[in-house]
């Protein structure tokens, strides 16, 4: 836990008593802060009381006594309209901040004492979790003290106290950035920007502006330039005199880092140097993972790791569960769990990563179906369709892709495994990448991915591959 000593002896309001809210309240209490907490959910309030946290309906509180208001990232700050608690804070002119802001203040206090506390922060619409996990893995594998948290799962104030030589790798959502005006990582990464969370930010321009804050506050801004929004952000940062490193998975750069297939290059004034190859690293297949690896390589170099340390970390990275997760082999057949792919856009990177595959798809369909994946149909030896989307997907595949309606995940796995075993390819691939929500047959994508993994592990002759949860 990181006690919030920078707020010692202050009185602070807090709204949102989920996991991160409870962790934040405890961290403030440990730092000598008087916390007054509330939640719209009575069960959450009861849980906080059981944890020894003072609760009061903030509608009835005297806001003039609060030095700050800590808002859970999941609670609307501006759109579609501010939550009532945020409105009360604004009316009382009480600063509205979040747990990442409190972490930054505690780290800055340690930096002011002369200690070195490297901090890598990662944001973007897609790929944040894999990139965050990869950076953390490389740093930890190098032997450094590494703390991993933020949007990836562990509340940032539940990490160990900032100290000299302790490294932090923090995934930041737009909601968290919006509540962290002092966000100032050593290396800040912006991976990409596509429309997302517009119900919470109003417009794409607002969403992009919030993401920009992370890299704008960084000692070194690391920005992918494979979409127009990120290109504009990089140009603004350069014009403002920020230390900026551009990277790309799609184009050759004159200055910066780029990928060509599995080869990673560093360019300066048009002269390119081959740094390393991702060839043979199964957990980093595909152009999307080349982007993740590029970001990780640059960030790790920025915080002082050597190329040899980075190469070793990349080679040993097991990948994340449910994200192109290599489950294991039955004979020469490789089984891949990409259950997190809950729409066609998310499934496209997986289909693009293999020249020939047996594809398990379906579930609760989303608008647009799989028509956008047509360019990948030649890679699909056969499709195994499950759930409510089966008939719709079958109509789209038509005569272009052999398919069966398997109905259930278990049946799809059994049939795909039998078919793949007959394939003459060196490594046939059975891929679960549903392009659908899970809710018709499973409560979430994690349960669906776990069911895939559990079933595959029962196949005769199965040999597992490790992963990072």
Coordinates of C-alpha atoms in Angstrom, one line a residue:
X1 CA 0.0 0.0 0.0
X2 CA 1.1 3.6 -0.7
X3 CA 0.0 5.9 2.2
X4 CA -1.0 9.3 0.8
X5 CA 1.3 11.4 3.0
X6 CA 0.9 14.4 0.7
X7 CA -2.6 14.8 2.0
X8 CA -1.8 14.2 5.7
X9 CA -4.1 15.9 8.1
X10 CA -6.5 17.0 5.3
X11 CA -10.2 16.1 5.1
X12 CA -11.1 14.5 1.7
X13 CA -14.3 13.3 0.2
X14 CA -14.4 10.1 -1.9
X15 CA -17.1 8.6 -4.1
X16 CA -17.1 5.1 -5.5
X17 CA -16.4 2.2 -3.2
X18 CA -15.5 -0.6 -5.6
X19 CA -12.2 -2.3 -5.4
X20 CA -10.0 0.7 -6.3
X21 CA -12.2 3.0 -4.2
X22 CA -11.7 0.9 -1.1
X23 CA -7.9 0.7 -1.8
X24 CA -7.7 4.4 -2.2
X25 CA -9.6 5.1 1.0
X26 CA -7.3 2.8 3.0
X27 CA -4.2 4.4 1.4
X28 CA -5.4 7.8 2.5
X29 CA -6.3 6.7 6.0
X30 CA -2.9 5.1 6.3
X31 CA -1.4 8.5 5.3
X32 CA -3.2 10.4 8.0
X33 CA -6.1 11.7 5.9
X34 CA -9.6 12.0 7.2
X35 CA -11.7 10.3 4.6
X36 CA -15.5 10.7 4.1
X37 CA -16.7 8.2 1.6
X38 CA -19.9 7.3 -0.2
X39 CA -21.4 5.2 -3.0
X40 CA -24.8 5.0 -4.6
X41 CA -24.8 1.2 -3.9
X42 CA -25.8 0.4 -0.3
X43 CA -23.9 -2.8 -0.4
X44 CA -20.7 -1.0 -1.3
X45 CA -21.2 1.4 1.6
X46 CA -21.7 -1.5 4.0
X47 CA -18.5 -3.1 2.8
X48 CA -16.6 0.1 3.4
X49 CA -18.0 0.4 6.9
X50 CA -16.9 -3.2 7.5
X51 CA -13.4 -2.1 6.4
X52 CA -13.4 0.7 8.9
X53 CA -14.0 3.5 6.5
X54 CA -16.0 6.5 7.6
X55 CA -19.1 6.9 5.4
X56 CA -21.6 9.8 5.0
X57 CA -24.1 10.7 2.3
X58 CA -22.1 13.3 0.4
X59 CA -25.3 15.1 -0.6
X60 CA -25.6 16.0 3.1
X61 CA -21.9 16.9 3.7
X62 CA -20.3 20.3 4.3
X63 CA -18.1 20.5 1.2
X64 CA -16.4 23.7 2.4
X65 CA -14.3 21.4 4.7
X66 CA -13.0 19.2 1.9
X67 CA -9.5 19.7 0.5
X68 CA -10.0 17.3 -2.4
X69 CA -12.6 15.0 -3.9
X70 CA -11.5 11.6 -5.0
X71 CA -13.8 10.2 -7.8
X72 CA -13.8 6.6 -8.9
X73 CA -12.7 6.4 -12.6
X74 CA -16.0 4.6 -13.5
X75 CA -18.2 7.5 -12.4
X76 CA -19.1 10.1 -15.1
X77 CA -17.0 13.3 -14.7
X78 CA -18.4 15.3 -17.6
X79 CA -20.5 13.2 -20.0
X80 CA -23.3 12.3 -20.6
X81 CA -23.6 14.6 -17.6
X82 CA -21.5 15.0 -14.5
X83 CA -22.4 12.6 -11.6
X84 CA -24.2 14.5 -8.8
X85 CA -21.1 14.2 -6.5
X86 CA -18.9 15.8 -9.2
X87 CA -21.5 18.6 -9.5
X88 CA -21.3 19.2 -5.8
X89 CA -17.5 19.3 -5.9
X90 CA -17.5 21.8 -8.8
X91 CA -20.0 24.0 -7.0
X92 CA -17.8 24.0 -3.9
X93 CA -14.6 24.5 -6.0
X94 CA -13.1 21.4 -4.6
X95 CA -10.5 19.8 -6.9
X96 CA -11.7 16.5 -8.4
X97 CA -8.9 13.9 -8.8
X98 CA -8.4 10.1 -8.8
X99 CA -6.0 7.5 -7.4
X100 CA -3.5 7.9 -10.2
X101 CA -3.1 11.5 -9.3
X102 CA -2.5 10.6 -5.7
X103 CA 0.2 8.1 -6.8
X104 CA 1.9 10.8 -8.9
X105 CA 2.0 13.1 -5.9
X106 CA 3.6 10.5 -3.7
X107 CA 6.1 9.6 -6.4
X108 CA 6.9 13.3 -6.9
X109 CA 7.6 13.7 -3.2
X110 CA 10.2 10.9 -3.5
X111 CA 11.7 12.4 -6.6
X112 CA 12.1 15.7 -4.9
X113 CA 14.3 14.0 -2.3
X114 CA 16.7 12.9 -5.1
X115 CA 15.6 9.3 -5.6
X116 CA 15.1 7.7 -9.0
X117 CA 11.7 6.1 -9.4
X118 CA 11.2 5.1 -13.1
X119 CA 7.6 5.3 -14.2
X120 CA 6.1 4.0 -17.5
X121 CA 2.5 4.8 -18.2
X122 CA 0.6 3.3 -21.1
X123 CA -2.6 4.4 -22.9
X124 CA -4.4 3.9 -26.2
X125 CA -7.6 2.5 -27.4
X126 CA -6.3 -1.0 -28.1
X127 CA -3.3 -3.1 -26.9
X128 CA -2.8 -1.3 -23.6
X129 CA -2.9 -4.4 -21.4
X130 CA -0.6 -6.5 -23.5
X131 CA 1.9 -3.7 -23.8
X132 CA 1.7 -3.0 -20.1
X133 CA 2.2 -6.6 -19.2
X134 CA 5.1 -6.9 -21.7
X135 CA 7.0 -3.9 -20.3
X136 CA 6.5 -5.2 -16.8
X137 CA 7.7 -8.6 -17.8
X138 CA 10.9 -7.3 -19.4
X139 CA 11.7 -5.0 -16.5
X140 CA 11.1 -7.7 -13.9
X141 CA 13.1 -10.3 -16.0
X142 CA 16.0 -7.9 -16.0
X143 CA 16.2 -8.2 -12.2
X144 CA 14.7 -4.8 -11.3
X145 CA 12.2 -4.1 -8.6
X146 CA 9.0 -3.7 -10.7
X147 CA 5.4 -2.7 -9.6
X148 CA 2.5 -3.3 -12.1
X149 CA -0.9 -1.8 -11.7
X150 CA -3.6 0.7 -12.8
X151 CA -6.2 -0.2 -15.3
X152 CA -4.7 -3.7 -15.8
X153 CA -6.1 -4.9 -12.5
X154 CA -4.2 -3.9 -9.3
X155 CA -5.2 -0.5 -7.9
X156 CA -2.2 1.8 -8.2
X157 CA -2.3 2.7 -4.5
X158 CA -2.1 -1.0 -3.6
X159 CA 1.4 -1.2 -4.9
X160 CA 4.5 -0.8 -2.8
X161 CA 5.7 2.6 -1.7
X162 CA 7.8 4.6 -4.2
X163 CA 11.5 4.2 -3.4
X164 CA 14.8 4.7 -5.1
X165 CA 15.2 2.2 -7.9
X166 CA 11.7 0.9 -7.8
X167 CA 10.0 0.8 -11.3
X168 CA 6.3 1.3 -11.9
X169 CA 4.4 0.2 -15.0
X170 CA 0.9 1.6 -15.0
X171 CA -1.9 1.1 -17.5
X172 CA -4.0 4.3 -17.7
X173 CA -7.6 4.5 -19.1
X174 CA -8.9 7.8 -20.4
X175 CA -11.1 8.0 -17.2
X176 CA -8.0 7.7 -15.0
X177 CA -6.0 10.3 -17.1
X178 CA -9.0 12.7 -16.8
X179 CA -8.6 12.6 -13.0
X180 CA -4.7 12.9 -13.0
X181 CA -3.6 16.5 -13.8
X182 CA -0.1 15.9 -12.4
X183 CA 0.5 12.7 -14.5
X184 CA 4.2 12.8 -15.3
X185 CA 5.7 9.5 -16.2
X186 CA 9.3 8.9 -17.2
X187 CA 8.1 7.3 -20.4
X188 CA 4.5 7.9 -21.6
X189 CA 3.1 5.7 -24.4
X190 CA 0.2 6.4 -26.7
X191 CA -0.5 3.3 -28.9
X192 CA -3.4 4.3 -31.0
X193 CA -6.7 6.1 -31.1
X194 CA -10.0 4.9 -32.5
X195 CA -13.6 5.9 -31.4
X196 CA -14.3 4.5 -28.0
X197 CA -16.0 5.6 -24.8
X198 CA -17.6 8.5 -26.6
X199 CA -20.6 8.3 -24.2
X200 CA -18.2 9.3 -21.5
X201 CA -16.2 11.9 -23.4
X202 CA -18.8 13.4 -25.8
X203 CA -16.7 13.6 -28.9
X204 CA -13.7 11.9 -30.5
X205 CA -11.8 15.2 -30.1
X206 CA -12.4 15.3 -26.4
X207 CA -11.3 11.6 -26.0
X208 CA -8.1 12.2 -28.0
X209 CA -7.3 15.4 -26.0
X210 CA -7.6 13.4 -22.7
X211 CA -5.3 10.7 -24.0
X212 CA -2.8 13.4 -25.2
X213 CA -2.4 14.6 -21.6
X214 CA -0.5 11.4 -20.7
X215 CA 2.2 11.9 -23.3
X216 CA 2.3 15.6 -23.0
X217 CA 3.2 15.3 -19.3
X218 CA 5.9 12.7 -19.9
X219 CA 9.6 13.2 -19.7
X220 CA 9.8 11.2 -22.9
X221 CA 6.6 10.9 -25.1
X222 CA 6.4 7.6 -27.1
X223 CA 3.7 7.9 -29.8
X224 CA 2.6 5.5 -32.5
X225 CA 1.8 7.4 -35.7
X226 CA -0.4 4.8 -37.5
X227 CA -3.6 6.9 -37.2
X228 CA -4.4 10.5 -37.9
X229 CA -5.2 11.5 -34.3
X230 CA -1.8 10.2 -33.1
X231 CA 0.0 11.8 -35.9
X232 CA -1.5 15.2 -35.0
X233 CA -0.6 14.6 -31.3
X234 CA 3.0 13.8 -32.1
X235 CA 3.3 16.9 -34.3
X236 CA 1.9 19.1 -31.5
X237 CA 4.3 17.6 -29.0
X238 CA 7.3 18.2 -31.3
X239 CA 6.2 21.7 -31.9
X240 CA 6.0 22.3 -28.2
X241 CA 9.6 21.1 -27.8
X242 CA 8.7 17.8 -26.0
X243 CA 11.2 14.9 -26.1
X244 CA 9.3 12.7 -28.6
X245 CA 10.0 9.3 -30.1
X246 CA 7.7 8.2 -32.9
X247 CA 7.1 4.6 -33.9
X248 CA 5.1 2.7 -36.5
X249 CA 4.0 -0.8 -37.3
X250 CA 2.8 0.2 -40.8
X251 CA 5.4 2.5 -42.3
X252 CA 9.2 3.0 -42.6
X253 CA 10.3 6.1 -40.6
X254 CA 13.2 8.4 -41.2
X255 CA 13.5 9.0 -37.5
X256 CA 12.1 6.7 -34.9
X257 CA 11.3 3.0 -34.6
X258 CA 9.4 0.8 -36.9
X259 CA 8.5 -2.8 -37.8
X260 CA 8.8 -4.7 -41.0
X261 CA 7.1 -8.0 -40.4
X262 CA 8.9 -9.4 -37.4
X263 CA 12.0 -7.2 -37.8
X264 CA 12.3 -4.2 -35.5
X265 CA 14.4 -1.2 -36.7
X266 CA 15.6 2.1 -35.3
X267 CA 16.2 4.9 -37.7
X268 CA 18.0 8.2 -37.4
X269 CA 18.2 10.7 -40.2
X270 CA 17.2 8.1 -42.7
X271 CA 19.7 5.5 -41.6
X272 CA 18.1 2.4 -40.2
X273 CA 19.6 -0.2 -37.8
X274 CA 18.1 -3.6 -37.2
X275 CA 17.6 -3.9 -33.4
X276 CA 16.1 -7.4 -33.1
X277 CA 13.6 -9.9 -34.5
X278 CA 10.3 -11.1 -33.0
X279 CA 10.5 -14.2 -35.2
X280 CA 9.6 -17.3 -33.3
X281 CA 8.1 -15.5 -30.3
X282 CA 4.6 -17.0 -30.4
X283 CA 3.1 -14.7 -27.9
X284 CA 4.0 -11.7 -30.1
X285 CA 2.6 -12.8 -33.5
X286 CA 1.0 -10.3 -35.8
X287 CA 1.3 -6.6 -36.7
X288 CA -0.7 -5.5 -33.6
X289 CA 1.8 -7.3 -31.4
X290 CA 4.7 -5.7 -33.3
X291 CA 3.2 -2.3 -32.3
X292 CA 3.0 -3.5 -28.7
X293 CA 6.6 -4.8 -28.8
X294 CA 7.9 -1.5 -30.4
X295 CA 6.3 0.5 -27.6
X296 CA 7.8 -1.9 -25.0
X297 CA 11.3 -1.8 -26.5
X298 CA 11.4 2.0 -26.6
X299 CA 10.0 2.4 -23.1
X300 CA 12.5 -0.1 -21.7
X301 CA 15.4 1.6 -23.4
X302 CA 14.2 4.9 -22.0
X303 CA 14.3 3.7 -18.4
X304 CA 17.8 2.3 -19.0
X305 CA 17.6 -1.4 -19.9
X306 CA 20.0 -2.8 -22.4
X307 CA 19.1 -4.4 -25.7
X308 CA 20.3 -7.7 -24.4
X309 CA 17.9 -7.5 -21.4
X310 CA 15.1 -6.5 -23.7
X311 CA 15.7 -9.3 -26.1
X312 CA 15.7 -11.8 -23.3
X313 CA 12.5 -10.4 -21.9
X314 CA 10.7 -10.5 -25.2
X315 CA 11.7 -14.1 -25.8
X316 CA 10.4 -15.2 -22.4
X317 CA 7.1 -13.3 -22.5
X318 CA 4.2 -15.8 -22.2
X319 CA 1.4 -13.4 -23.3
X320 CA -1.8 -12.5 -21.6
X321 CA -4.7 -14.9 -20.9
X322 CA -7.5 -14.7 -23.5
X323 CA -5.5 -12.4 -25.8
X324 CA -3.9 -14.5 -28.5
X325 CA -3.0 -16.9 -25.7
X326 CA -1.1 -19.9 -26.7
X327 CA -2.8 -22.7 -24.8
X328 CA -0.7 -25.5 -26.1
X329 CA -0.4 -28.3 -28.6
X330 CA -2.0 -31.6 -29.4
X331 CA 0.5 -33.2 -31.7
X332 CA 1.5 -30.5 -34.1
X333 CA -1.8 -28.5 -33.7
X334 CA -1.5 -25.2 -31.9
X335 CA -4.6 -24.0 -29.9
X336 CA -5.0 -20.2 -29.5
X337 CA -7.4 -18.6 -27.0
X338 CA -8.4 -15.1 -28.2
X339 CA -11.7 -15.0 -26.3
X340 CA -11.3 -11.3 -25.6
X341 CA -12.0 -10.6 -29.3
X342 CA -15.7 -9.7 -28.8
X343 CA -16.2 -8.0 -32.1
X344 CA -14.9 -8.2 -35.7
X345 CA -12.4 -5.4 -35.3
X346 CA -10.8 -7.3 -32.4
X347 CA -10.8 -10.6 -34.2
X348 CA -9.0 -9.2 -37.3
X349 CA -5.5 -9.1 -35.8
X350 CA -5.8 -12.8 -34.9
X351 CA -7.0 -13.9 -38.3
X352 CA -4.2 -11.8 -39.9
X353 CA -1.6 -13.6 -37.8
X354 CA -1.9 -17.1 -39.2
X355 CA -1.7 -18.2 -42.9
X356 CA -4.1 -21.2 -42.3
X357 CA -6.4 -21.9 -39.4
X358 CA -9.5 -23.6 -38.0
X359 CA -11.6 -20.8 -36.7
X360 CA -14.1 -21.1 -33.8
X361 CA -16.4 -18.1 -33.9
X362 CA -19.8 -17.0 -32.6
X363 CA -21.7 -16.1 -29.5
X364 CA -24.0 -13.0 -29.0
X365 CA -23.6 -11.1 -32.3
X366 CA -22.7 -7.4 -32.5
X367 CA -23.8 -5.0 -35.2
X368 CA -21.9 -5.4 -38.4
X369 CA -21.3 -9.1 -37.9
X370 CA -18.2 -10.5 -39.6
X371 CA -18.5 -8.9 -43.1
X372 CA -15.5 -6.7 -42.4
X373 CA -13.3 -9.8 -42.0
X374 CA -13.9 -11.0 -45.6
X375 CA -10.4 -10.2 -46.6
X376 CA -9.2 -12.9 -44.2
X377 CA -11.5 -15.6 -45.4
X378 CA -8.9 -17.3 -47.6
X379 CA -6.8 -18.0 -44.5
X380 CA -9.7 -20.0 -42.9
X381 CA -9.6 -23.7 -43.7
X382 CA -12.8 -24.3 -41.9
X383 CA -15.1 -22.4 -39.4
X384 CA -16.9 -23.8 -36.4
X385 CA -19.8 -21.6 -35.5
X386 CA -21.4 -21.5 -32.0
X387 CA -24.1 -19.6 -30.2
X388 CA -26.7 -17.2 -31.4
X389 CA -24.5 -15.8 -34.2
X390 CA -24.1 -19.1 -35.9
X391 CA -26.8 -18.7 -38.6
X392 CA -25.8 -15.1 -39.3
X393 CA -22.1 -15.9 -39.6
X394 CA -22.9 -19.0 -41.8
X395 CA -24.8 -16.7 -44.2
X396 CA -21.8 -14.3 -44.4
X397 CA -19.3 -17.2 -45.0
X398 CA -21.6 -18.7 -47.6
X399 CA -19.7 -20.6 -50.2
X400 CA -16.4 -18.8 -49.5
X401 CA -15.4 -20.7 -46.4
X402 CA -16.3 -24.3 -45.4
X403 CA -18.1 -24.2 -42.1
X404 CA -20.2 -26.2 -39.7
X405 CA -22.7 -25.1 -37.1
X406 CA -21.2 -26.7 -34.0
X407 CA -23.7 -24.9 -31.6
X408 CA -21.5 -25.4 -28.5
X409 CA -17.8 -24.6 -27.7
X410 CA -17.1 -28.1 -26.7
X411 CA -18.3 -29.6 -29.9
X412 CA -16.4 -26.9 -31.9
X413 CA -13.2 -27.8 -30.2
X414 CA -13.6 -31.5 -30.7
X415 CA -14.4 -31.2 -34.4
X416 CA -11.7 -28.6 -35.1
X417 CA -9.1 -30.7 -33.3
X418 CA -10.0 -33.8 -35.4
X419 CA -9.9 -31.8 -38.6
X420 CA -6.6 -30.1 -37.8
X421 CA -5.0 -33.4 -36.9
X422 CA -5.5 -34.4 -40.5
X423 CA -3.8 -31.3 -41.9
X424 CA -0.5 -31.6 -43.5
X425 CA 0.7 -28.2 -42.4
X426 CA 3.7 -28.0 -40.0
X427 CA 1.6 -26.3 -37.3
X428 CA -2.2 -26.2 -37.9
X429 CA -3.9 -23.6 -35.7
X430 CA -7.2 -24.0 -33.9
X431 CA -8.2 -20.4 -33.0
X432 CA -11.0 -19.3 -30.7
X433 CA -11.6 -15.6 -31.7
X434 CA -15.3 -15.3 -31.4
X435 CA -16.0 -11.8 -32.9
X436 CA -19.0 -11.8 -30.5
X437 CA -19.9 -11.1 -26.9
X438 CA -20.0 -14.1 -24.7
X439 CA -23.4 -13.5 -23.0
X440 CA -25.5 -16.1 -24.7
X441 CA -23.5 -19.0 -23.3
X442 CA -21.0 -17.5 -20.9
X443 CA -21.1 -14.7 -18.3
X444 CA -18.0 -13.0 -19.7
X445 CA -15.1 -13.5 -22.1
X446 CA -12.8 -14.7 -19.3
X447 CA -15.2 -17.6 -18.5
X448 CA -15.5 -18.4 -22.2
X449 CA -11.7 -18.4 -22.6
X450 CA -11.3 -20.6 -19.5
X451 CA -13.8 -23.1 -20.8
X452 CA -11.8 -23.2 -24.1
X453 CA -8.6 -23.8 -22.2
X454 CA -10.1 -26.4 -19.9
X455 CA -11.6 -28.3 -22.7
X456 CA -8.4 -28.3 -24.8
X457 CA -6.4 -29.5 -21.9
X458 CA -8.6 -32.7 -21.8
X459 CA -7.6 -33.6 -25.4
X460 CA -5.5 -36.7 -25.6
X461 CA -1.8 -35.9 -26.0
X462 CA -2.2 -32.3 -25.1
X463 CA 1.0 -30.3 -24.0
X464 CA 0.4 -26.9 -22.4
X465 CA 2.3 -23.6 -22.9
X466 CA 2.6 -21.1 -20.0
X467 CA 0.9 -17.8 -19.9
X468 CA 0.7 -14.5 -17.9
X469 CA -2.7 -13.9 -16.3

